[in-house]
Amino acid sequence: MSAWIVDGVRTPRGRGREGGELSSIPPVKLLSDLLSTLRARTGHGSVDDVVIGCAMPTAEQGTCVARMAALLAEIESGGTTVSRFCASGLDAIATAAARVEGRMESQIVAGGVESLSRVPMFSDRGPWSFDPEVAEATGFIHMAVAADLLASRASIPREALDAYAVESHRRAARARDDGAFDRSLTPTAGLAADALIRDGLTMDDLSARPGAFGELLDDDARRRIARRYPDVTVEARHHARSAPGLADGAAALLLADDAALEALGHAPRGRVIAWAHAAVEPTLMLHGNVAATELALARAGLAVSDIDLFEVNESFAAVPLHFAAELGVPLERLNVHGGAIAMGHPLGATGGVLTLTALDALERWGERRAVVSICGGAGVATALILER
């Protein structure tokens, strides 16, 4: 039994701050409108569930935002919110695929939503970052400090981080101009393209910027790092342009089994052939995408050389560079249409966004298989293997 991706849609990514392009739209409305668009595009009737990732399921994203959005979109069945930090949306798709492959259900809508302009990071005031006892026991440090720790430990120089950031913007601008995202994008609130791309960004623009996150390397962070990595001296190598922009956005995909696909009469965009979760050391945290990808490849009986394209969330420039070095992935096959450094990271929605970006790229490049991999807070990560 296959878990087919019938089709999917996403919003453009708006700047995740007050006055951002999508900031006037409550997240439940952002998602419900997208669910209606997906239904109009696919013609699906009833579905077994709506599984939605959200990294901060509180305030306007609380009370099971998946269920509320489904009801607003006149989808009576289902509604499940999944939270696994930044991997939430990809986890939602993997969960839906497993249920379809396991013959438990035949049609599921999966994706994610996040409005950082309305529900900022750490709005949930969770114990990982706000309970001193939990933070100490789990080795909590800010993600930006973890990125500098990863870069320092892996000997990734500042120049390489800046060069990667410039290339992300260049690839994203080219893909936007070439219409590479058009099949999956649906204009929202007058926004027709991802809003954060900086055209013409150069190394000169970045070289004068100091490392921006040194103030987050406080005494608590230094102590927790020293306990786990006593031989590493952390240098402030990242800054705002080599970090992912905070963004608002949503994505939704329809997954179906063989019978439901035939009944819909659609040619599918692809299928999920394997997925995996991993959990690694929570202080360094941003390297879990390597372990999750290795496990997914093993489950599929595939090697890195069998994968044509890789979509790895750009949660700081060190993350994809470390991933590529560890797995031997050529940079020309990695994030071929740019990534979150250029286009933004809407946390729980990013998994759905990257899955659609991978499908867009497979179709445009005429390739067969892609890996989508996202690391998350406290060392969690999810990877998904797609086949066109």
XYZ file of C-alpha atoms in Angstrom:
388
model
C 0.000 0.000 0.000
C 1.375 3.390 -1.004
C 0.814 6.769 0.606
C 0.306 8.971 -2.445
C 0.609 12.747 -2.328
C -2.303 13.715 -4.531
C -1.557 17.436 -4.466
C -0.654 20.214 -2.098
C -0.777 23.961 -1.668
C 1.063 26.488 0.435
C 0.894 30.160 1.187
C 3.796 32.425 0.364
C 5.917 33.118 3.424
C 5.371 36.541 4.951
C 7.651 38.267 7.416
C 6.875 36.933 10.880
C 6.647 40.217 12.719
C 4.187 43.005 13.368
C 3.241 44.512 10.021
C 4.340 41.405 8.121
C 2.528 40.559 4.904
C 0.325 37.883 6.519
C 0.187 39.315 10.029
C -3.404 40.515 9.672
C -4.672 36.948 9.220
C -5.233 34.744 12.290
C -3.479 31.392 11.857
C -6.730 29.449 12.010
C -8.024 31.486 9.057
C -4.715 31.169 7.192
C -5.033 27.400 7.473
C -8.769 27.082 6.872
C -8.563 29.077 3.641
C -5.744 26.809 2.491
C -7.773 23.689 3.330
C -10.600 25.050 1.182
C -8.163 25.728 -1.664
C -6.812 22.180 -1.452
C -10.315 20.709 -1.548
C -11.231 22.818 -4.575
C -8.060 21.727 -6.340
C -8.329 17.996 -5.617
C -12.093 17.573 -5.471
C -11.810 15.434 -2.355
C -14.912 14.805 -0.300
C -14.713 13.539 3.244
C -11.301 12.764 4.696
C -10.367 10.617 7.661
C -8.352 13.270 9.458
C -6.636 16.643 9.207
C -3.165 16.402 10.788
C -1.400 19.739 11.198
C 2.000 20.600 12.618
C 2.389 23.662 14.817
C 5.476 24.395 16.893
C 3.728 26.855 19.222
C 0.192 25.431 19.704
C -0.900 28.125 22.119
C -2.961 31.343 22.101
C -4.376 31.854 18.579
C -2.809 28.544 17.555
C -4.228 26.674 20.559
C -7.408 24.667 21.197
C -6.364 22.202 18.478
C -5.962 24.669 15.627
C -6.222 21.771 13.151
C -9.752 20.964 14.292
C -10.848 24.598 14.332
C -9.484 25.214 10.825
C -11.094 22.033 9.505
C -14.486 23.091 10.836
C -14.107 26.579 9.358
C -13.334 24.916 6.010
C -16.472 22.763 6.406
C -14.476 19.571 6.850
C -16.433 17.776 9.535
C -14.076 14.896 10.272
C -10.790 14.999 12.089
C -8.401 17.572 13.394
C -5.106 16.714 15.102
C -2.340 19.149 16.014
C 1.197 17.730 16.087
C 4.035 19.499 17.899
C 7.662 18.405 17.434
C 9.356 21.791 17.386
C 10.478 22.782 13.861
C 9.829 19.264 12.548
C 6.114 19.475 13.405
C 4.815 19.845 9.846
C 7.040 17.100 8.469
C 6.019 14.911 11.382
C 2.371 15.515 10.483
C 2.995 14.295 6.928
C 4.961 11.265 8.147
C 2.208 10.386 10.618
C -0.446 10.659 7.918
C 1.624 8.542 5.538
C 2.078 5.832 8.170
C -1.656 5.657 8.820
C -2.416 5.390 5.112
C 0.317 2.817 4.494
C -0.910 0.843 7.508
C -4.418 0.617 5.992
C -5.928 2.406 8.963
C -7.246 5.303 6.871
C -7.536 6.110 3.189
C -7.418 9.932 2.883
C -5.730 12.402 5.212
C -4.919 16.084 4.850
C -1.559 16.894 6.446
C 0.599 19.991 6.705
C 1.332 22.808 9.096
C 0.683 26.376 10.153
C 2.595 29.016 12.086
C 2.033 32.726 12.565
C 5.126 34.078 14.257
C 3.837 37.617 13.863
C 0.887 36.772 16.119
C 2.261 33.910 18.240
C 6.009 34.549 18.630
C 8.588 31.904 19.465
C 8.546 30.834 23.125
C 4.980 32.124 23.555
C 4.126 28.817 25.195
C 6.675 29.514 27.963
C 7.461 25.817 28.052
C 9.714 24.140 30.617
C 12.623 23.541 28.225
C 13.477 27.229 28.149
C 11.550 28.754 31.086
C 11.926 26.225 33.924
C 15.485 26.622 35.288
C 15.598 23.075 36.655
C 14.467 21.532 33.365
C 16.718 23.810 31.309
C 19.743 22.812 33.388
C 18.945 19.099 33.331
C 18.382 19.045 29.560
C 21.277 21.326 28.646
C 19.128 24.052 27.089
C 20.880 26.727 25.059
C 19.354 29.060 22.489
C 19.233 27.639 18.965
C 21.475 30.431 17.655
C 24.127 29.474 20.203
C 23.715 25.833 19.169
C 24.332 26.883 15.562
C 27.560 28.617 16.540
C 28.494 25.556 18.603
C 27.872 23.328 15.576
C 29.937 25.587 13.307
C 32.772 25.835 15.829
C 32.814 22.099 16.537
C 32.702 21.195 12.829
C 35.287 23.871 11.900
C 32.933 25.620 9.474
C 34.430 29.105 8.954
C 32.454 32.325 8.940
C 33.210 32.821 5.229
C 31.581 29.495 4.335
C 28.467 30.395 6.316
C 28.183 33.754 4.559
C 28.780 32.201 1.143
C 26.060 29.656 1.790
C 23.618 32.402 2.789
C 24.341 34.415 -0.360
C 23.811 31.313 -2.492
C 20.504 30.535 -0.764
C 19.170 33.966 -1.705
C 20.519 33.663 -5.251
C 18.887 30.279 -5.800
C 15.609 31.391 -4.247
C 15.439 34.538 -6.383
C 16.163 32.563 -9.531
C 13.549 29.932 -8.668
C 10.961 32.610 -7.917
C 11.656 34.417 -11.182
C 11.538 31.144 -13.145
C 8.168 30.184 -11.655
C 9.596 27.132 -9.887
C 7.185 27.500 -6.951
C 4.078 28.410 -8.922
C 2.369 25.011 -8.904
C 2.280 24.845 -5.110
C 1.819 28.531 -4.235
C -1.574 30.104 -3.716
C -1.589 33.916 -3.392
C -2.707 35.016 0.057
C -3.735 38.480 1.260
C -2.288 39.994 -1.896
C 1.059 38.253 -1.403
C 2.042 36.180 -4.445
C 5.650 35.226 -3.612
C 7.828 34.592 -0.581
C 8.517 38.006 0.893
C 11.901 37.623 2.554
C 14.156 37.033 -0.481
C 16.890 39.664 -0.840
C 17.769 40.177 -4.488
C 21.407 40.797 -5.269
C 22.777 39.968 -1.817
C 26.591 39.798 -1.897
C 29.459 38.665 0.299
C 30.375 42.312 0.800
C 26.919 42.882 2.296
C 27.585 40.179 4.887
C 31.292 40.436 5.609
C 30.958 43.604 7.676
C 28.303 42.099 9.927
C 29.572 40.974 13.340
C 28.457 37.665 14.787
C 25.045 38.554 16.116
C 24.223 36.003 18.789
C 27.129 36.331 21.211
C 24.909 37.946 23.852
C 22.938 34.690 24.059
C 26.096 32.846 25.105
C 25.589 33.663 28.783
C 27.038 31.949 31.837
C 24.325 29.280 31.845
C 24.963 28.442 28.193
C 28.734 28.344 28.701
C 28.369 25.978 31.642
C 26.023 23.635 29.792
C 28.237 23.580 26.699
C 31.378 22.962 28.768
C 29.722 20.019 30.472
C 29.159 18.285 27.127
C 31.821 19.784 24.840
C 34.714 20.851 27.081
C 37.198 21.050 24.213
C 35.115 23.372 22.008
C 35.482 27.151 22.060
C 32.287 28.658 20.695
C 32.776 31.578 18.322
C 29.939 33.872 17.221
C 29.911 33.075 13.496
C 26.241 33.461 12.528
C 24.226 36.642 12.144
C 20.748 37.569 10.966
C 21.561 37.002 7.274
C 22.963 33.497 7.830
C 20.006 32.558 10.024
C 16.476 31.722 8.884
C 14.074 34.626 8.739
C 11.061 34.281 11.020
C 7.997 33.816 8.845
C 4.249 33.274 8.761
C 2.821 30.571 6.534
C 0.815 27.401 6.071
C 0.879 24.295 3.891
C -1.584 21.463 3.264
C -1.249 18.221 1.286
C -3.724 15.443 0.518
C -2.407 11.923 1.097
C -4.380 8.962 -0.220
C -4.187 5.210 -0.640
C -4.479 3.406 -3.977
C -8.275 3.148 -3.944
C -8.850 6.768 -2.927
C -6.388 7.972 -5.546
C -8.194 6.028 -8.250
C -11.554 7.401 -7.108
C -10.237 10.970 -7.247
C -8.951 10.427 -10.781
C -5.819 12.508 -10.228
C -2.273 11.851 -11.333
C -0.373 12.080 -8.020
C 2.555 14.389 -7.491
C 4.506 11.719 -5.652
C 4.512 9.191 -2.858
C 6.141 8.770 0.515
C 8.472 5.778 0.406
C 10.091 6.036 3.852
C 10.359 8.272 6.877
C 12.162 8.277 10.208
C 12.520 10.197 13.439
C 15.705 10.641 15.427
C 16.655 12.198 18.738
C 20.224 13.297 19.411
C 22.129 15.155 22.130
C 19.873 18.124 23.037
C 22.467 20.861 23.556
C 24.080 20.633 20.114
C 20.613 19.649 18.835
C 20.874 20.847 15.214
C 22.578 17.709 13.882
C 19.613 15.353 14.270
C 18.754 15.671 10.579
C 21.777 13.502 9.755
C 20.652 10.643 12.003
C 17.040 10.851 10.818
C 18.107 10.797 7.166
C 20.439 7.846 7.693
C 17.632 5.898 9.353
C 15.117 6.743 6.608
C 17.587 5.677 3.919
C 18.232 2.402 5.735
C 14.512 1.706 6.005
C 14.092 2.331 2.281
C 17.137 0.256 1.367
C 18.668 3.272 -0.364
C 22.010 5.061 -0.306
C 22.777 8.773 -0.541
C 23.707 8.170 -4.184
C 20.141 6.971 -4.871
C 18.704 10.366 -3.897
C 18.571 13.065 -6.551
C 17.727 16.124 -4.445
C 17.891 17.036 -0.763
C 15.707 19.605 1.001
C 17.302 20.322 4.374
C 15.864 23.072 6.504
C 18.246 26.006 6.701
C 17.955 26.569 10.429
C 21.230 28.534 10.331
C 23.827 28.095 7.599
C 25.915 25.603 9.568
C 23.077 23.064 9.531
C 22.922 22.198 5.798
C 26.702 22.532 5.474
C 27.233 20.057 8.320
C 24.572 17.740 6.839
C 26.248 17.777 3.427
C 29.689 17.108 4.880
C 28.516 14.257 7.105
C 26.560 12.435 4.389
C 28.673 13.353 1.380
C 25.901 15.286 -0.361
C 27.113 17.553 -3.198
C 25.981 21.129 -2.623
C 24.570 21.288 -6.145
C 21.954 18.699 -5.073
C 21.120 20.432 -1.795
C 18.326 23.021 -1.539
C 18.447 23.706 -5.252
C 15.753 26.385 -5.003
C 17.142 28.087 -1.913
C 15.862 27.670 1.611
C 14.763 29.230 4.865
C 17.730 31.601 5.058
C 16.326 33.302 1.966
C 12.600 32.625 2.242
C 11.888 32.243 5.940
C 11.084 29.534 8.461
C 7.434 29.344 9.576
C 8.335 26.671 12.150
C 5.455 24.160 12.176
C 4.544 24.913 8.559
C 8.068 24.391 7.231
C 7.754 20.620 6.824
C 4.816 21.016 4.463
C 6.492 23.886 2.645
C 9.702 21.907 2.091
C 7.806 18.804 0.975
C 6.081 20.858 -1.704
C 9.354 22.577 -2.612
C 10.932 19.140 -3.061
C 8.085 18.020 -5.324
C 8.332 21.275 -7.292
C 12.065 20.692 -7.753
C 11.722 17.026 -8.740
C 9.207 17.999 -11.410
C 11.227 20.940 -12.679
C 14.533 19.070 -12.774
C 13.053 15.812 -14.062
C 14.397 13.840 -11.102
C 12.974 10.861 -9.226
C 13.694 10.924 -5.472
C 14.164 13.564 -2.790
C 14.900 13.635 0.916
C 13.259 16.252 3.128
C 14.937 16.579 6.527
C 14.356 18.967 9.422
C 16.084 19.217 12.788
C 14.244 20.545 15.814
C 14.687 21.794 19.335
C 16.207 19.564 22.019
C 17.691 17.264 19.366
C 14.616 15.877 17.612
C 14.525 15.488 13.827
C 12.383 13.982 11.079
C 13.288 12.871 7.555
C 11.023 11.867 4.688
C 11.899 10.233 1.365
C 9.702 11.142 -1.597
C 9.442 9.597 -5.028
C 7.946 11.401 -7.993
